[in-house]
Every structure is written in C-alpha cells, then in structure tokens.
CSV table of C-alpha atoms and ligand atoms in Angstrom, one decimal:
chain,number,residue,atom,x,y,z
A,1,UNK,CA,0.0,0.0,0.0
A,2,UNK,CA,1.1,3.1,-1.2
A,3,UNK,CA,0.3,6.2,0.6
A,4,UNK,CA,-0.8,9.4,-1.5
A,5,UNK,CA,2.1,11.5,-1.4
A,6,UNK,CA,4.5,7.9,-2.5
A,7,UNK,CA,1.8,7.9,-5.1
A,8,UNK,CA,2.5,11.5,-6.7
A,9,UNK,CA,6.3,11.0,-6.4
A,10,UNK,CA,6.4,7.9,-8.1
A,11,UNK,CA,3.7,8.7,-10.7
A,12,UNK,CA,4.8,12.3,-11.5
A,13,UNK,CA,6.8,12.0,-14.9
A,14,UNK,CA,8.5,14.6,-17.2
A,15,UNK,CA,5.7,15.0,-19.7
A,16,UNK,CA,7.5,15.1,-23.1
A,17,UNK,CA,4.2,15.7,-25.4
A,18,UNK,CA,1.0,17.9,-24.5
A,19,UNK,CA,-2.2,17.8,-26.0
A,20,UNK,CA,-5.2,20.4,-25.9
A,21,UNK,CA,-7.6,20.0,-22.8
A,22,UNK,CA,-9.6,22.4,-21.1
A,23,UNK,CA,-8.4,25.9,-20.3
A,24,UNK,CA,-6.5,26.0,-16.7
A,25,UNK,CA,-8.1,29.5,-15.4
A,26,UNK,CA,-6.5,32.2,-13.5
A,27,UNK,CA,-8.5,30.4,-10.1
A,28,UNK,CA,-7.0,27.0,-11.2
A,29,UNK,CA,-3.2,28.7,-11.4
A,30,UNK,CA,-3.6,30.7,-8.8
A,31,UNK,CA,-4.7,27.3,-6.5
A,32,UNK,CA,-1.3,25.7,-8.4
A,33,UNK,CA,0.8,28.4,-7.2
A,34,UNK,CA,-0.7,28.9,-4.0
A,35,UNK,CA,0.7,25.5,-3.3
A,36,UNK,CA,4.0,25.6,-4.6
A,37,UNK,CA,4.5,28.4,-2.4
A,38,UNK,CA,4.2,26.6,0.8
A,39,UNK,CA,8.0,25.0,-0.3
A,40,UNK,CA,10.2,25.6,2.5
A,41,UNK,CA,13.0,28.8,2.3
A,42,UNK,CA,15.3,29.9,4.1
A,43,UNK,CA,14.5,31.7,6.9
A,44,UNK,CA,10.9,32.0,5.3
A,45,UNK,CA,12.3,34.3,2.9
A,46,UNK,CA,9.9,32.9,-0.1
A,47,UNK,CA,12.5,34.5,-2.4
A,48,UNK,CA,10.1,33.8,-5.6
A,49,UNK,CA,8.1,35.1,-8.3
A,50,UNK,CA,6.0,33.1,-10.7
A,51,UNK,CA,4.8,34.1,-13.9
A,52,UNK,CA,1.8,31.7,-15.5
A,53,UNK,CA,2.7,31.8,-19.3
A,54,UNK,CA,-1.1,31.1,-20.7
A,55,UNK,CA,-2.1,33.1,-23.5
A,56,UNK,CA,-0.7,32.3,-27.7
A,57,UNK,CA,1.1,35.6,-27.5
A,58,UNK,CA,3.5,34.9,-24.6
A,59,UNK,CA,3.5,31.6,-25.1
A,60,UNK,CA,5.6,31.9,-28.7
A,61,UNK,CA,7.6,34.8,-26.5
A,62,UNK,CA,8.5,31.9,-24.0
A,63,UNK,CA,9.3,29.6,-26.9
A,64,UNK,CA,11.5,32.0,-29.1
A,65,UNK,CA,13.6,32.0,-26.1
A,66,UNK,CA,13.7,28.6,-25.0
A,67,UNK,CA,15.5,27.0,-28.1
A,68,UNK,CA,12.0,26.3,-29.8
A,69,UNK,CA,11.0,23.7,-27.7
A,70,UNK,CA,7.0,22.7,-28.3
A,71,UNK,CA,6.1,21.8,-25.1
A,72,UNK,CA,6.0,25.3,-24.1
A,73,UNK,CA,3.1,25.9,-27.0
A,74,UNK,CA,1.3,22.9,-26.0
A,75,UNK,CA,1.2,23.5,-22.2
A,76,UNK,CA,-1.6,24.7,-20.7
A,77,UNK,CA,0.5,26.8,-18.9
A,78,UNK,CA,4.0,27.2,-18.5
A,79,UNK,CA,5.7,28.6,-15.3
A,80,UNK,CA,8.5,30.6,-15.5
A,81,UNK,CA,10.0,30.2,-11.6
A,82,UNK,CA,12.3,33.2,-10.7
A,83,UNK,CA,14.7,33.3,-7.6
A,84,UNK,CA,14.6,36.2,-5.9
A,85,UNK,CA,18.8,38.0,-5.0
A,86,UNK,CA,19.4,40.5,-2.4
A,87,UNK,CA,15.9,38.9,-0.4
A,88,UNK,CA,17.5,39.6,3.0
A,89,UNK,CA,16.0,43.1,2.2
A,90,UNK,CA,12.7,42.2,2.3
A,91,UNK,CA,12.9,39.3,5.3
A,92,UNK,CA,11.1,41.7,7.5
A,93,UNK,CA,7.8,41.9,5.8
A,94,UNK,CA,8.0,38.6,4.2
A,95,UNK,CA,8.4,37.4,8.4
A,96,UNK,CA,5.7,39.9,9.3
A,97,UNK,CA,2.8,37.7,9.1
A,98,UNK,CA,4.6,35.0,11.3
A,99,UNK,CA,4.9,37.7,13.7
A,100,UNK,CA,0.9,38.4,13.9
A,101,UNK,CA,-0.3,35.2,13.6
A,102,UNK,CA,2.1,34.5,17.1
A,103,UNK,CA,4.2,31.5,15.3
A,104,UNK,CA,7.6,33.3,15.5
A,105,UNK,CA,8.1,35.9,17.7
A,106,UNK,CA,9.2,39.8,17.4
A,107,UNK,CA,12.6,38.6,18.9
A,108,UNK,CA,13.2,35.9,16.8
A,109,UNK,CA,12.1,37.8,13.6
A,110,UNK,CA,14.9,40.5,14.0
A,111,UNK,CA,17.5,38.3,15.1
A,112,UNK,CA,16.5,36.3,11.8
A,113,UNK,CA,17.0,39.4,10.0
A,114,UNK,CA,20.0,40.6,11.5
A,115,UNK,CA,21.9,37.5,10.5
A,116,UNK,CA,20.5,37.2,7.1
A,117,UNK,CA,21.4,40.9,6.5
A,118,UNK,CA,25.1,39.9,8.1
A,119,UNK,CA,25.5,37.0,6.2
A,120,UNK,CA,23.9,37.8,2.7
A,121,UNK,CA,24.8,41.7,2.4
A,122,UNK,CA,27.5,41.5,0.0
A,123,UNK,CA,27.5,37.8,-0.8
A,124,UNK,CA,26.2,37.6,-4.5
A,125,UNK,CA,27.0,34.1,-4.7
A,126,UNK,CA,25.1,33.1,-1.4
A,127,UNK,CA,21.8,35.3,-2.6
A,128,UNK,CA,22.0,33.4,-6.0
A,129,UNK,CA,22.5,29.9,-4.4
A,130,UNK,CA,20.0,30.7,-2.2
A,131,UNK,CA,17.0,32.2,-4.8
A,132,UNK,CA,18.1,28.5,-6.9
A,133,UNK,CA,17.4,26.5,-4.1
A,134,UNK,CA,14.5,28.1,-2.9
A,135,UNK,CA,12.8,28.3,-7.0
A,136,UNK,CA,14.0,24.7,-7.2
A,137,UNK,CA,12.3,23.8,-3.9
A,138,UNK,CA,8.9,25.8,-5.3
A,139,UNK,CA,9.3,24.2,-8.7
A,140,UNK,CA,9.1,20.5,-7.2
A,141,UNK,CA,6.0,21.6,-4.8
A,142,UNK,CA,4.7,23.3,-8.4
A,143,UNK,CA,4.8,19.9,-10.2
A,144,UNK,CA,3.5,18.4,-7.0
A,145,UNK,CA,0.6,19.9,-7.1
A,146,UNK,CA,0.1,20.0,-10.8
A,147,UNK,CA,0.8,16.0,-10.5
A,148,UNK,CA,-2.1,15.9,-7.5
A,149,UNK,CA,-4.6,17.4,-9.9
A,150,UNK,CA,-4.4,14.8,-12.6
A,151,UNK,CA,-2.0,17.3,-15.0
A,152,UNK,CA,1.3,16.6,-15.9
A,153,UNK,CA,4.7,18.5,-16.0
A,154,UNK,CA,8.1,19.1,-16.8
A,155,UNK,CA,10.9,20.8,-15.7
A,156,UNK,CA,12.7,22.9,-18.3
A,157,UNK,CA,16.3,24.2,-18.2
A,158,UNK,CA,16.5,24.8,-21.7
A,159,UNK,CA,16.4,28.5,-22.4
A,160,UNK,CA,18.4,31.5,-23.0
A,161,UNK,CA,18.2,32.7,-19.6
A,162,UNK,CA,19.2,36.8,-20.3
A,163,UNK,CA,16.9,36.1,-23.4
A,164,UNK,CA,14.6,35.3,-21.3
A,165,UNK,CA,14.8,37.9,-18.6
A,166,UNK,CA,14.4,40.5,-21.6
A,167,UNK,CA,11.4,39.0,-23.3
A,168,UNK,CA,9.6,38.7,-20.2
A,169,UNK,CA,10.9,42.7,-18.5
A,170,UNK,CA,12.1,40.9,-15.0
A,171,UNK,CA,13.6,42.9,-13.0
A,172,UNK,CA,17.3,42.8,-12.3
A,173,UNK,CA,17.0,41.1,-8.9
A,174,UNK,CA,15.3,38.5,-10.5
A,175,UNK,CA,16.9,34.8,-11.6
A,176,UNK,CA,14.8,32.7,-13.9
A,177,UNK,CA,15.3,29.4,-12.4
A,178,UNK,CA,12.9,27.0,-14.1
A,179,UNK,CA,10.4,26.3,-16.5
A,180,UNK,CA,7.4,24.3,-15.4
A,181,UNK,CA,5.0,23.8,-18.4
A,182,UNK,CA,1.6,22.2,-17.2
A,183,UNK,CA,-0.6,20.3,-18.8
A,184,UNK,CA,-2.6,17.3,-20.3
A,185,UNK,CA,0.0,14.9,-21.4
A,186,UNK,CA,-0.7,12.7,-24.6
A,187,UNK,CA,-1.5,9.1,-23.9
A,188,UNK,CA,1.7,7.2,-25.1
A,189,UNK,CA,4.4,8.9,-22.0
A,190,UNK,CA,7.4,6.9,-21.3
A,191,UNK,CA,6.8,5.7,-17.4
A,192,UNK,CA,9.4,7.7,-14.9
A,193,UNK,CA,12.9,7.2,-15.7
A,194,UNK,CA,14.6,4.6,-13.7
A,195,UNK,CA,17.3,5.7,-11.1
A,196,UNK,CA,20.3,4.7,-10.2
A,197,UNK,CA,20.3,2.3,-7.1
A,198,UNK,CA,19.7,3.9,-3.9
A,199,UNK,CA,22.6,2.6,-2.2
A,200,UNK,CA,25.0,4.2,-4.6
A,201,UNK,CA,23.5,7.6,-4.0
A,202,UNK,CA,23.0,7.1,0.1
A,203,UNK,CA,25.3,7.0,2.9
A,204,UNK,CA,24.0,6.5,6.4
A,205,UNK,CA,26.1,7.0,9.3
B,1,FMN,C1,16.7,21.1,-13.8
B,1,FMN,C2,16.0,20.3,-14.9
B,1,FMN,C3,16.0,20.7,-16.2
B,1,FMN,C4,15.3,20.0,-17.2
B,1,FMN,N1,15.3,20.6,-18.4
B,1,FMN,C5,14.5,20.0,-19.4
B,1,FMN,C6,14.3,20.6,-20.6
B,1,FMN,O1,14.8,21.7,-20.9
B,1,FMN,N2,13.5,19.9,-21.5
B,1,FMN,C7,12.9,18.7,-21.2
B,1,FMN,O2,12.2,18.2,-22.1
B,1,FMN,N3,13.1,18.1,-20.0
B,1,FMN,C8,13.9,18.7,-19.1
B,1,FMN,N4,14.0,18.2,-17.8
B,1,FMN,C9,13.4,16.9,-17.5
B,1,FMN,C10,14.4,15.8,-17.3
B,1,FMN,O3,14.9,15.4,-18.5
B,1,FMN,C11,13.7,14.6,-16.6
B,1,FMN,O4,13.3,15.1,-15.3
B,1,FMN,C12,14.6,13.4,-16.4
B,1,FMN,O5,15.0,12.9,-17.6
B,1,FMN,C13,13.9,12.3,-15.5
B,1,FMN,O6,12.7,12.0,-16.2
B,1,FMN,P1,11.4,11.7,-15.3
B,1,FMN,O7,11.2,13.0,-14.5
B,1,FMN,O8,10.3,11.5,-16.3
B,1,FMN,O9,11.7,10.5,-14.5
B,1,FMN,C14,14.7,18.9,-16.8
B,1,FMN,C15,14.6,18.4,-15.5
B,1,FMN,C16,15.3,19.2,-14.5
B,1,FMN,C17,15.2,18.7,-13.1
C-alpha cells in the first residue's frame, strides 16, 4: 500500500508531449501556485516570483527563447520560476505575518534578520545559491501539485536565460530558475525514468 504522497512521487513524470484540454483558469493557477508556495526557504524568505505563461502571444515569447521547444506551446500553462537575489532586504515583511499570527516571535524575527542581512549583504554568490534553491524547492512543490490534480509537467532548463529575462521585462533582482510547463500529457508517456540504485547515492552514518 502506497500512501498518496508515494503515489505522486512515483507517478509524477516529465511529460515530453501535451495535447489540448480544457483551459486551466486564473482560479485553477492561482490554486497551483498557492501550493508551490508553501515550499520551504530559508529563513521564510519565499525568495520567488511566478509568472503563469497562458495566452498564444506569450507563449511563442517563451518559446522563441527557449530553443523552440514545443512543449511550451502545447502546455496549458507554463511557469516561469524566478529566484529572488538581495531577499534579505525584504525578510522583515515577508516574516511579518509569522509575527501576527504569534508562530515566530518579534525577537526571533529581527534576530533572523540581523543574521540574514550579516551573512547575505555582499554575498552575490550566497543570494543566488540561495534564490536557486529556494525556486527549485517551489518548482518540485509546483509539479506536486500539478501532478495531485491529474496534470502533468516538466521541468525545463532549456532556455536563453538573459533572453529570457528580456522578453519577459524581469527585473534585475530576479533569476529565472525553471520552466514548469503544465498540462494534459498525450497518452503514449514513457513511465518515470529509472534511477540509479539507492545505495549508490545514500550514505547513512
Ligand atoms: C533542472 C532540470 C532541467 C530540465 N530541463 C529539461 C528541458 O529543458 N527539456 C525537457 O524536455 N526536459 C527537461 N527536464 C526533464 C528531465 O529530462 C527529466 O526530469 C529526467 O530525464 C527524468 O525524467 P522523469 O522525471 O520522467 O523520471 C529537466 C529536469 C530538470 C530537473
């Protein structure tokens, strides 16, 4: 027996062909991205931005800069997940609503923000490792959730990332991270790849 979330882990595949279904609407994206953002980040920073790629129009704009690849026309949607740089600068509001509902206190919150400021201030390299890991994180809860409502997904590296940040005006503090088209994937998918054995990729000590 299998319990749900096994199930959407070992179901979820890399869709590698779309076909047409019914439109996803701004309340069905919105529930999609809702969910990715309860991924974890450090310090709660939610370092993120997602932009929902539906219409024809943006859609080609997306693919012209991601090396022509269909799957981005075919989608029903296709994410493009940005990490968020210098997001020490923002900790305290995005740790304000912790602080009302009572889950982290006033205390903790500036001490969070003191060391974030101390240890990201200056550190381009740690504010871009940390907006890839906390996209990356988003991305996977993104395909989760896609995967829990009977659509399938994929990943996308492929694309002109400076391209990219031209075509779709981010702003300069913004990293695109990851596609994540979304959709209704043709009948004839290959089954998830296999991996390599767990006990060459594991170490317990
Ligand atoms: C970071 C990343 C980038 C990827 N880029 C692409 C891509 O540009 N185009 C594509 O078709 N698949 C892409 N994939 C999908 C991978 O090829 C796929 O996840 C892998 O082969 C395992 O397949 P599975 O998820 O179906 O098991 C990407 C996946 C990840 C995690």
């Amino acid at each position: 027996m299998t319990n749900p979330v096994q199930q959407a882990i070992e179901n979820r595949i890399s869709a590698h062909r779309y076909v047409d279904g019914p439109l996803l609407d701004d309340a069905r994206i919105l529930a999609l991205v809702e969910q990715a953002t309860r991924a974890p980040s450090a310090y709660n920073m939610q370092n993120w931005r997602f932009i929902a790629v539906r219409s024809q129009d943006a859609k080609a704009r997306l693919q012209a800069v991601a090396y022509g690849q269909q799957k981005v026309l075919d989608a029903a949607v296709a994410f493009i997940v940005c990490g968020t740089l210098a997001a020490h600068r923002q900790l305290a509001t995005a740790l304000q609503p912790s602080v009302e509902a009572g889950t982290l206190s006033q205390r903790t919150a500036d001490a969070w923000v003191a060391q974030a400021i101390q240890a990201h201030e200056g550190d381009v390299q740690l504010q871009r490792d940390e907006a890839l890991r906390s996209a990356s994180l988003a991305a996977m809860t993104l395909m989760l959730a896609a995967q829990g409502e009977q659509l399938g997904s994929c990943a996308m590296v492929g694309f002109d990332a400076l391209a990219l940040h031209q075509a779709f005006g981010l702003a300069p503090h913004e990293v695109p991270v990851l596609l994540v088209t979304v959709g209704y994937p043709t009948a004839d998918q290959l089954p998830q790849k296999p991996r390599k054995p767990v006990h060459e990729v594991l170490e317990i000590l």
